[in-house]
Short mmCIF file of C-alpha atoms in Angstrom, two decimals:
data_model
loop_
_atom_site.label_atom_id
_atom_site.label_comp_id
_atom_site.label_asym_id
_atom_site.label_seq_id
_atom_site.Cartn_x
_atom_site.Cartn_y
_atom_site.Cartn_z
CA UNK A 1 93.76 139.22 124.67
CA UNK A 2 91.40 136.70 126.52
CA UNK A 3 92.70 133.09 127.55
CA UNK A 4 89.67 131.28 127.12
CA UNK A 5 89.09 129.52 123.77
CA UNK A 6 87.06 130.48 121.19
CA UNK A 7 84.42 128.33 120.58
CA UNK A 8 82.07 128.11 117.05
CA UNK A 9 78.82 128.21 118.08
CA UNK A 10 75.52 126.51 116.81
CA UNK A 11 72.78 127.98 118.06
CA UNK A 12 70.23 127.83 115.57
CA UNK A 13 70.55 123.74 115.71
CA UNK A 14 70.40 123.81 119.09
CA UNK A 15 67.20 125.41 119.54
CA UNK A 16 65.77 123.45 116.75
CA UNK A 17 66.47 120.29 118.68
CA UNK A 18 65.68 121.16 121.92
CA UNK A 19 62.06 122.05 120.59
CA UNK A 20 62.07 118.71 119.18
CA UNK A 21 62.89 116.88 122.78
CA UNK A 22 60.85 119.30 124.92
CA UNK A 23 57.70 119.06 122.20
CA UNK A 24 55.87 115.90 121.60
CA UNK A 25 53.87 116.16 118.69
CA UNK A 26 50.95 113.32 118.67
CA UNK A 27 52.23 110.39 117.59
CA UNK A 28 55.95 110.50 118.33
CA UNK A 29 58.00 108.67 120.12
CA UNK A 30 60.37 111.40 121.29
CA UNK A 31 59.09 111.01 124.75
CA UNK A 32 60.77 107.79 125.21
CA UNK A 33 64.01 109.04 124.45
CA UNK A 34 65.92 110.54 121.60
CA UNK A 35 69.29 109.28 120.22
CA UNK A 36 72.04 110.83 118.44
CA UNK A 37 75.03 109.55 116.76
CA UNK A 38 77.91 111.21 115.32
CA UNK A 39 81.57 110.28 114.87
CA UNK A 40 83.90 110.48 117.54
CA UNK A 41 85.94 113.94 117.87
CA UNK A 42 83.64 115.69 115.31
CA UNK A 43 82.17 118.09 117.60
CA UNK A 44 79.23 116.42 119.19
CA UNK A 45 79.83 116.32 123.12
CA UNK A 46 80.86 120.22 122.60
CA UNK A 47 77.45 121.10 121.15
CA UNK A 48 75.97 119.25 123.94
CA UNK A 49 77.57 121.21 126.91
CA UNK A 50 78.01 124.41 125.02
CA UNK A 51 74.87 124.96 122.39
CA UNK A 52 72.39 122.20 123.55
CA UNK A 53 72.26 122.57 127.41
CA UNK A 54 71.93 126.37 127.31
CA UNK A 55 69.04 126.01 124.74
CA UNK A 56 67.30 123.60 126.85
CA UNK A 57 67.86 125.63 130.22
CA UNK A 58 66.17 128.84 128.19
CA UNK A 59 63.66 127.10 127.68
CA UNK A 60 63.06 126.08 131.16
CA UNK A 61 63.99 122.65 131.19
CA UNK A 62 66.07 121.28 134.33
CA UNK A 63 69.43 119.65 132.28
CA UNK A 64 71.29 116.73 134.23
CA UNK A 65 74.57 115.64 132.11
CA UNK A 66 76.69 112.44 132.06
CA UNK A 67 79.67 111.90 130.34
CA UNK A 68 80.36 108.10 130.30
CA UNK A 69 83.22 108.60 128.35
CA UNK A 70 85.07 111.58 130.43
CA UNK A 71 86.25 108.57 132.54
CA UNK A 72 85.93 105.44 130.82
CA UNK A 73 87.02 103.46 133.69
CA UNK A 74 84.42 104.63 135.97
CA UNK A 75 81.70 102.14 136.57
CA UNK A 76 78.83 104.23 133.44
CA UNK A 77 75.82 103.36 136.08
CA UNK A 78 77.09 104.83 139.15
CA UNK A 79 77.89 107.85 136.68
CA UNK A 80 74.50 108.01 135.78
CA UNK A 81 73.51 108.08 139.38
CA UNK A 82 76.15 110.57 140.46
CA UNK A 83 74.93 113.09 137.81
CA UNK A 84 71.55 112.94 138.86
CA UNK A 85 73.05 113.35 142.96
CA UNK A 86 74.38 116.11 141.69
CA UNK A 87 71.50 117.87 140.23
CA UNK A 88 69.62 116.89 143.57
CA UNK A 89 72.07 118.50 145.91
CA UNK A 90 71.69 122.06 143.82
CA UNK A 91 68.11 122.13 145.51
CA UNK A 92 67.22 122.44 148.98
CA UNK A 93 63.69 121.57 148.60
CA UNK A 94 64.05 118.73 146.54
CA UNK A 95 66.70 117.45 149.27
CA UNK A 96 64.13 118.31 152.25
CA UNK A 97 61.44 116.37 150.47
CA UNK A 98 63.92 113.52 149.63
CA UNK A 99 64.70 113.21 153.57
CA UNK A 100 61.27 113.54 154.63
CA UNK A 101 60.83 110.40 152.28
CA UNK A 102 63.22 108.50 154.36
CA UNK A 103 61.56 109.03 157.52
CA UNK A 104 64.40 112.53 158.77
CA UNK A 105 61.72 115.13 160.29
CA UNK A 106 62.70 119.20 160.36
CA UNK A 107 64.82 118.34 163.77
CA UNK A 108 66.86 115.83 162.17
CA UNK A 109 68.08 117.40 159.15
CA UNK A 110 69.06 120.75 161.50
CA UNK A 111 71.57 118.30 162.90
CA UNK A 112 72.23 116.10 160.06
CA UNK A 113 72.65 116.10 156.47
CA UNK A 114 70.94 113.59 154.29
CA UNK A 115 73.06 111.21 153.06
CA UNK A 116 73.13 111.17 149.21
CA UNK A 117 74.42 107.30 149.09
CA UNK A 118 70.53 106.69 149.71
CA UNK A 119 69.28 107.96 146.60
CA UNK A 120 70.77 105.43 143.79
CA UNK A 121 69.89 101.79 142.54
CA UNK A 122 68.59 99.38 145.12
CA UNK A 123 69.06 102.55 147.56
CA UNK A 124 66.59 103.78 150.12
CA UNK A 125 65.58 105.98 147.22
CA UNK A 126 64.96 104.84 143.70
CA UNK A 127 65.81 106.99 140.57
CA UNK A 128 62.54 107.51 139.59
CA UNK A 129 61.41 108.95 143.18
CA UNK A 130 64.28 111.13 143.25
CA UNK A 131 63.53 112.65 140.08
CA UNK A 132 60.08 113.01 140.77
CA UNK A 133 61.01 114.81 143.47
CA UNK A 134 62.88 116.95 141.31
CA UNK A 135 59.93 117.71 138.98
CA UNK A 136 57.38 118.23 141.51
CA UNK A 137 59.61 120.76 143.00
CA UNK A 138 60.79 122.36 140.18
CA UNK A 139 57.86 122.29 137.98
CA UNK A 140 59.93 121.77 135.40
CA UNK A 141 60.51 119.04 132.41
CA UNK A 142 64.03 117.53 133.19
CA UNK A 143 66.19 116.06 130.37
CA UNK A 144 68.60 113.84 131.49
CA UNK A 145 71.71 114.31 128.49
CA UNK A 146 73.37 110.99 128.38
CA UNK A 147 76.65 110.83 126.14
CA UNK A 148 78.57 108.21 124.61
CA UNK A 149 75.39 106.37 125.83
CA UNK A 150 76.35 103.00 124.55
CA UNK A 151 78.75 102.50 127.59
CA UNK A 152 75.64 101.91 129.54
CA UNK A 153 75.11 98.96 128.55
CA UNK A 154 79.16 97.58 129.11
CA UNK A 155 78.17 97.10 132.83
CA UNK A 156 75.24 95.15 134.76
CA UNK A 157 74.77 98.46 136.82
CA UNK A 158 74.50 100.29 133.68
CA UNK A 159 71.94 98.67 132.22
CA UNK A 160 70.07 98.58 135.77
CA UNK A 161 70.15 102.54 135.29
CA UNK A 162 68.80 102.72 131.77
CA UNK A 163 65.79 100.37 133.20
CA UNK A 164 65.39 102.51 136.63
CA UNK A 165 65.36 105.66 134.32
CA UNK A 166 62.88 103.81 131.80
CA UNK A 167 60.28 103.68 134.93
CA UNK A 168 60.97 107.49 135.70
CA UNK A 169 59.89 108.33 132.86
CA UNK A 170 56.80 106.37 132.39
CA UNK A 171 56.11 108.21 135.86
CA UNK A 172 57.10 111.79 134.83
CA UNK A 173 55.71 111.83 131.64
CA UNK A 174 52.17 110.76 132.87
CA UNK A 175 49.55 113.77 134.00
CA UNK A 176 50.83 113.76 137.34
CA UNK A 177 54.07 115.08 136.85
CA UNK A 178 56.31 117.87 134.28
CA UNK A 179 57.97 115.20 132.08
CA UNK A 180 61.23 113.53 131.49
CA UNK A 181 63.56 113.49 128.77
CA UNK A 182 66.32 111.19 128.01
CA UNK A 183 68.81 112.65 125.42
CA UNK A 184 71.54 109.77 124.42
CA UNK A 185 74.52 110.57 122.23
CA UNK A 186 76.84 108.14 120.90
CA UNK A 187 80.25 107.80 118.74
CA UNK A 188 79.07 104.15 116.80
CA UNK A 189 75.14 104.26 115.21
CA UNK A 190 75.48 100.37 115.85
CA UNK A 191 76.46 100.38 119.79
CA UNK A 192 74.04 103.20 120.27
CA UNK A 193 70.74 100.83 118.52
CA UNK A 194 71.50 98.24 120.82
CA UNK A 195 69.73 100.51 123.68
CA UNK A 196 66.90 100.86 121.50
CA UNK A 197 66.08 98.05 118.74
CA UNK A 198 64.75 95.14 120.85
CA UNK A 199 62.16 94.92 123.11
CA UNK A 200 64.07 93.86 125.98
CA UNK A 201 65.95 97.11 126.11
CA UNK A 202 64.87 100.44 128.20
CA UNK A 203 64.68 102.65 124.78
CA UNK A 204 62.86 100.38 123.00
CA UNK A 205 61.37 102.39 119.85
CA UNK A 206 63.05 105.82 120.56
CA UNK A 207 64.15 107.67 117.20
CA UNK A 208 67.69 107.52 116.07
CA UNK A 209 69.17 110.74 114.36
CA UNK A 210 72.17 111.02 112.95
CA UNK A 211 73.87 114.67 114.19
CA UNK A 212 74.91 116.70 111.54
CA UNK A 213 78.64 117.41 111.57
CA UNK A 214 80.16 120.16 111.72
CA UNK A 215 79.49 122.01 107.93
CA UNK A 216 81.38 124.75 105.55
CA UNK A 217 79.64 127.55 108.24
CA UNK A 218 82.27 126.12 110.80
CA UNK A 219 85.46 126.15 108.14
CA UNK A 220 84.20 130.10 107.29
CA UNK A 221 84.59 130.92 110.86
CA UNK A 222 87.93 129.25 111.31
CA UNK A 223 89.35 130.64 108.81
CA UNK A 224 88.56 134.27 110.08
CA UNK A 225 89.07 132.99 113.74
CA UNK A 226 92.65 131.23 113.57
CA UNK A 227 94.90 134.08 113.66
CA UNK A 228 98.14 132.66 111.72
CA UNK A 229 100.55 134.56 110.48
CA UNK A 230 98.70 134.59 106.69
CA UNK A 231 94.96 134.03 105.39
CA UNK A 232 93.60 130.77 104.85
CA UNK A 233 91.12 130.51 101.75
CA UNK A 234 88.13 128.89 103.33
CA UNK A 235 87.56 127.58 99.66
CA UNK A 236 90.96 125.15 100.17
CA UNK A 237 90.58 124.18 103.89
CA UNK A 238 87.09 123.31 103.00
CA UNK A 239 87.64 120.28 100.69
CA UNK A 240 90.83 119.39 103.19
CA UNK A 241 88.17 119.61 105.93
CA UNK A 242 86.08 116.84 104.62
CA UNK A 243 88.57 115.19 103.81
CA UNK A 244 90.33 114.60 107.21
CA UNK A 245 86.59 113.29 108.47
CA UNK A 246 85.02 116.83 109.55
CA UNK A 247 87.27 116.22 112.42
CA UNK A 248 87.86 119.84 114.05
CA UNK A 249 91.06 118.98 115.94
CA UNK A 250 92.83 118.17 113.08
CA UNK A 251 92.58 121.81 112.09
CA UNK A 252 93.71 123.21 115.38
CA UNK A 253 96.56 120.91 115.79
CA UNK A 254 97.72 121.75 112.05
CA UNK A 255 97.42 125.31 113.51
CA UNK A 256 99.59 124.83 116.27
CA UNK A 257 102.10 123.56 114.15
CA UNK A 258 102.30 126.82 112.19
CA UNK A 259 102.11 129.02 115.09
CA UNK A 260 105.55 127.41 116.73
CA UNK A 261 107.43 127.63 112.95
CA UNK A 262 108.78 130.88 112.96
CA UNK A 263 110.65 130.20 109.41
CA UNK A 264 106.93 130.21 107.86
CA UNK A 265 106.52 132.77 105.65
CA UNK A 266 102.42 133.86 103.95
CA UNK A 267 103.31 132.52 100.53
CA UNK A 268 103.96 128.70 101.78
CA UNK A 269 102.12 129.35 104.74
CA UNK A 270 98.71 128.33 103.19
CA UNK A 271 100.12 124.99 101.89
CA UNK A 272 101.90 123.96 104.99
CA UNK A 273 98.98 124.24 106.82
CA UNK A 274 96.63 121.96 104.28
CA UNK A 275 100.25 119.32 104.45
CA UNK A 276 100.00 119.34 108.04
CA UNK A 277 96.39 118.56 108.18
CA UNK A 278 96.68 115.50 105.52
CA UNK A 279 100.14 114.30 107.56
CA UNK A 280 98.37 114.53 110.77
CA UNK A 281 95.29 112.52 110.09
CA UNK A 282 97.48 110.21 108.14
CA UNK A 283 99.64 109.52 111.65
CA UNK A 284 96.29 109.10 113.65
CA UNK A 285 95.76 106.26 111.14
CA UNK A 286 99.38 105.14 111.26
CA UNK A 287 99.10 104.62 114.65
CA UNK A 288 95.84 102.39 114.58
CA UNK A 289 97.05 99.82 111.36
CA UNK A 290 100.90 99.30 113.30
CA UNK A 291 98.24 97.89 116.02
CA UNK A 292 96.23 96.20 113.52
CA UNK A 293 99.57 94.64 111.83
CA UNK A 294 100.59 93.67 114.96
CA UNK A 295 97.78 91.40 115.86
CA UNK A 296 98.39 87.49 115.95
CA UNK A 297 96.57 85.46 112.61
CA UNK A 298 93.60 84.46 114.82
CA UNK A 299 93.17 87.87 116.64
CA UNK A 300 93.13 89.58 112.79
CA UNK A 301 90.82 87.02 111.33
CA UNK A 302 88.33 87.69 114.51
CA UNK A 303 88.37 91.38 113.78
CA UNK A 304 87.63 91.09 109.73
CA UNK A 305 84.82 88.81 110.24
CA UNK A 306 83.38 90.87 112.99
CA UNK A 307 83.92 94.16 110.76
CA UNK A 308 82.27 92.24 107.86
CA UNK A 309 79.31 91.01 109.52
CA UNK A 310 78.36 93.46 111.44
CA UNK A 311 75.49 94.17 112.88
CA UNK A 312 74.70 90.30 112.41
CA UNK A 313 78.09 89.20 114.08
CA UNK A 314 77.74 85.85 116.14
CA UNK A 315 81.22 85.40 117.25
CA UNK A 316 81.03 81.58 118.48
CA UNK A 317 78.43 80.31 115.89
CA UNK A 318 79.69 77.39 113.16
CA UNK A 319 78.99 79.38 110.36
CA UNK A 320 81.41 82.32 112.33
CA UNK A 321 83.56 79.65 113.02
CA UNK A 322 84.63 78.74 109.29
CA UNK A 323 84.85 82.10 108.69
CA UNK A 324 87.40 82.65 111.21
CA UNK A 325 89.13 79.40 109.20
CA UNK A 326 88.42 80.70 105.47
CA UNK A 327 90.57 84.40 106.84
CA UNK A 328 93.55 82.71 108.39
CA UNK A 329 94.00 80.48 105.14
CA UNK A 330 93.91 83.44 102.93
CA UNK A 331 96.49 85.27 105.43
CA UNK A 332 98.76 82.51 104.45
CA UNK A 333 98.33 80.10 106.96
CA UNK A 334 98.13 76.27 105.84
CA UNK A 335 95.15 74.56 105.75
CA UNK A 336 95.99 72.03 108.54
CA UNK A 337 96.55 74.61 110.84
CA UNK A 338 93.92 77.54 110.30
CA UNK A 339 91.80 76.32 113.05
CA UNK A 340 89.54 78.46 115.43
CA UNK A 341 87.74 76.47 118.15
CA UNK A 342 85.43 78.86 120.93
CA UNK A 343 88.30 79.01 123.44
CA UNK A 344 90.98 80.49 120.48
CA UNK A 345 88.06 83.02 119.41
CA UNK A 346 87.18 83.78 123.14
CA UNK A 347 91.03 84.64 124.28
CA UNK A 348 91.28 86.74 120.92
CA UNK A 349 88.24 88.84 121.76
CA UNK A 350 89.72 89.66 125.27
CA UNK A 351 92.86 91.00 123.20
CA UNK A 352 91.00 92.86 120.87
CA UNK A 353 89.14 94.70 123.88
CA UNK A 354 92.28 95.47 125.61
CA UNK A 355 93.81 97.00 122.62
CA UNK A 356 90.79 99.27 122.41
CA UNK A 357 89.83 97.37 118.80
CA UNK A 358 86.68 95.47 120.21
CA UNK A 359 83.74 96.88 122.41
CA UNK A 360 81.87 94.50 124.41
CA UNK A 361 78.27 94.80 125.96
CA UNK A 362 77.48 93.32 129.12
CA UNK A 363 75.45 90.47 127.64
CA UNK A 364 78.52 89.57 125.30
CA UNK A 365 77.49 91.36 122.21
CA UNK A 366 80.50 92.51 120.11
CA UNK A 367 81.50 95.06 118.14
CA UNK A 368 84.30 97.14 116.54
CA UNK A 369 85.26 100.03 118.59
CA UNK A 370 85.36 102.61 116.44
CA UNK A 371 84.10 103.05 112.46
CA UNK A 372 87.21 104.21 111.13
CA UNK A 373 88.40 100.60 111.83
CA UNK A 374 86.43 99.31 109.51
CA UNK A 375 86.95 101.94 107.14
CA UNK A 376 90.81 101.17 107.48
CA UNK A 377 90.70 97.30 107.09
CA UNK A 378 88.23 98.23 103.90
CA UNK A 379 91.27 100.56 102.45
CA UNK A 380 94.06 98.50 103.40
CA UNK A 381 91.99 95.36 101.46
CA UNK A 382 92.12 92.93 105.13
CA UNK A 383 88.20 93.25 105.34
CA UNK A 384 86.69 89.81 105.04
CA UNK A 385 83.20 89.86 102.53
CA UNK A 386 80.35 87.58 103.72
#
């Protein structure tokens, strides 16, 4: 019996879209980046490391990955930079042609290494010459696999780094060079546009996709896969499947439950497993409205205009303003004291971020964290219509 997990597999997608970033057809704007959004914990950043990057590397393509949400309280551009260090240090000609750059000779670097810290933004060594470095040495089209991209743009540095990898690859991708790819993923369609809908941003005009979740082929092979005590009719976990938001952890959670009940017997097997699914995903959602009931009146009237009005939300505009008003009245509060002036609406944004509710760029754009928020204030009737 091995340890290591099985995993469901997608290869046949993955090749599929790595022929679509590594092959730009006349006309497309692939080349300046492709972006992919998908719901949170459906399967996404899995298909990235496990189905994605090998297809890419098959086909010859050097693949540099960062994960801006594997540590959400690292600084996203300096893990942007680190990732692409990283890559760097794997090859000894790129790093000799790096420190030649700098001015280190044959002599020096026998005695010396070269000091990564000079390869970053504002560093000795820009992005884009480091990864043209990388190219030229390799010979190879690089795609850079950015996920949960939208973090990027959270931090000053970050969105330096989308720019500085904007230049690299109007550099790589002309004649003189083997190409660069930027691959962005992100968990909210709306935070993930904001990289690439205006002209002011690095990814201005790249295509958004959204990635197909994870389909009835996946529930088949769980089903076989699972090894529980009793069968489980892919037929029935199929509809529960959908049901609990294609969300693949919900199944192996459910799973685990089973596997520690040692009173579970094949005929109510079946059934306790599609209860524990529907009770689990129910106490995920629990969890998130006894934080949403707990807000103050003005904190909850912020977040049901925002979800309301999104992607047009202006938080501190007059029009916004009233709004804010018009939700605490119907909440029950009297009309002499539903107010919401810009310092009220500023200190309840703050809250909302540090209870994980509210997302907020760099350039103080908001939004709602996650989409199931929204889909839960739209249940439990608190949304706010324009």
């Amino acid at each position: 019996m091995t340890n290591t997990p099985s995993l469901f597999h997608r290869p046949a997608l993955a090749i599929r879209l790595a022929n679509q970033v590594l092959v730009v057809s006349a006309g497309s704007a692939a080349s300046s980046g492709v972006f992919l959004a998908a719901p949170r914990r459906t399967g996404k950043s899995t298909f990235i490391r496990e189905d994605l990057r090998p297809a890419l590397l098959a086909q010859g393509a050097v693949v540099v990955y960062a994960d801006l949400w594997a540590n959400p309280t690292a600084e996203p551009g300096s893990v942007i930079v680190n990732a692409i260090r990283a890559a760097l240090a794997s090859n000894e000609g790129v790093m000799l042609r790096l420190a030649k750059s700098v001015g280190m000779d044959k002599l020096q670097l026998g005695a010396m290494s070269f000091d990564m810290d000079r390869i970053g933004l504002g560093s000795d060594v820009s992005l884009s010459e480091a990864l043209v470095a990388l190219s030229d040495e390799t010979g190879k089209v690089i795609v850079l696999v950015i996920d949960e991209a939208q973090h990027a743009i959270t931090s000053e540095a970050g969105i330096a780094a989308l720019f500085a990898l904007k230049a690299a690859r109007d550099e790589l991708n002309s004649s003189s060079h083997h190409g660069l790819r930027v691959v962005c993923t992100g968990s909210n369609r709306d935070k993930l546009a904001m990289l690439r809908n205006s002209k002011d941003q690095a990814f201005f005009g790249a295509p958004m996709v959204n990635f197909p979740v994870l389909g009835r082929e996946y529930i088949d092979w769980f089903c076989e896969k699972v090894n529980l005590p009793f069968a489980l009719d892919p037929e029935q976990i199929w509809p529960i499947f959908i049901e609990a938001g294609h969300r693949p952890e919900l199944l192996g959670a459910a799973a685990d439950l089973i596997r520690f009940d040692f009173e579970v017997d094949a005929e109510t097997g079946p059934q306790l497993f599609i209860s524990h699914v529907r009770h689990l995903a129910a106490e995920m959602n629990q969890v998130l409205l006894s934080v949403i009931h707990s807000l103050t009146p003005i904190q909850s009237a912020v977040l049901r205009v925002m979800a309301a009005c999104e992607p047009e939300y202006a938080p501190f505009e007059a029009a916004t303003l009233e709004k804010y008003r018009q939700a605490l009245m119907r909440a029950g509060i009297p009309e002499a004291e539903a107010k919401a002036d810009i310092p009220g609406v500023q200190q309840a944004l703050i809250a909302l971020q540090d209870k994980k509710l509210v997302w907020r760029a760099a350039r103080g754009v908001y939004a709602v964290e996650e989409k199931n928020i929204v889909d839960l204030l739209k249940a439990e009737g608190l949304i706010e219509q324009n």
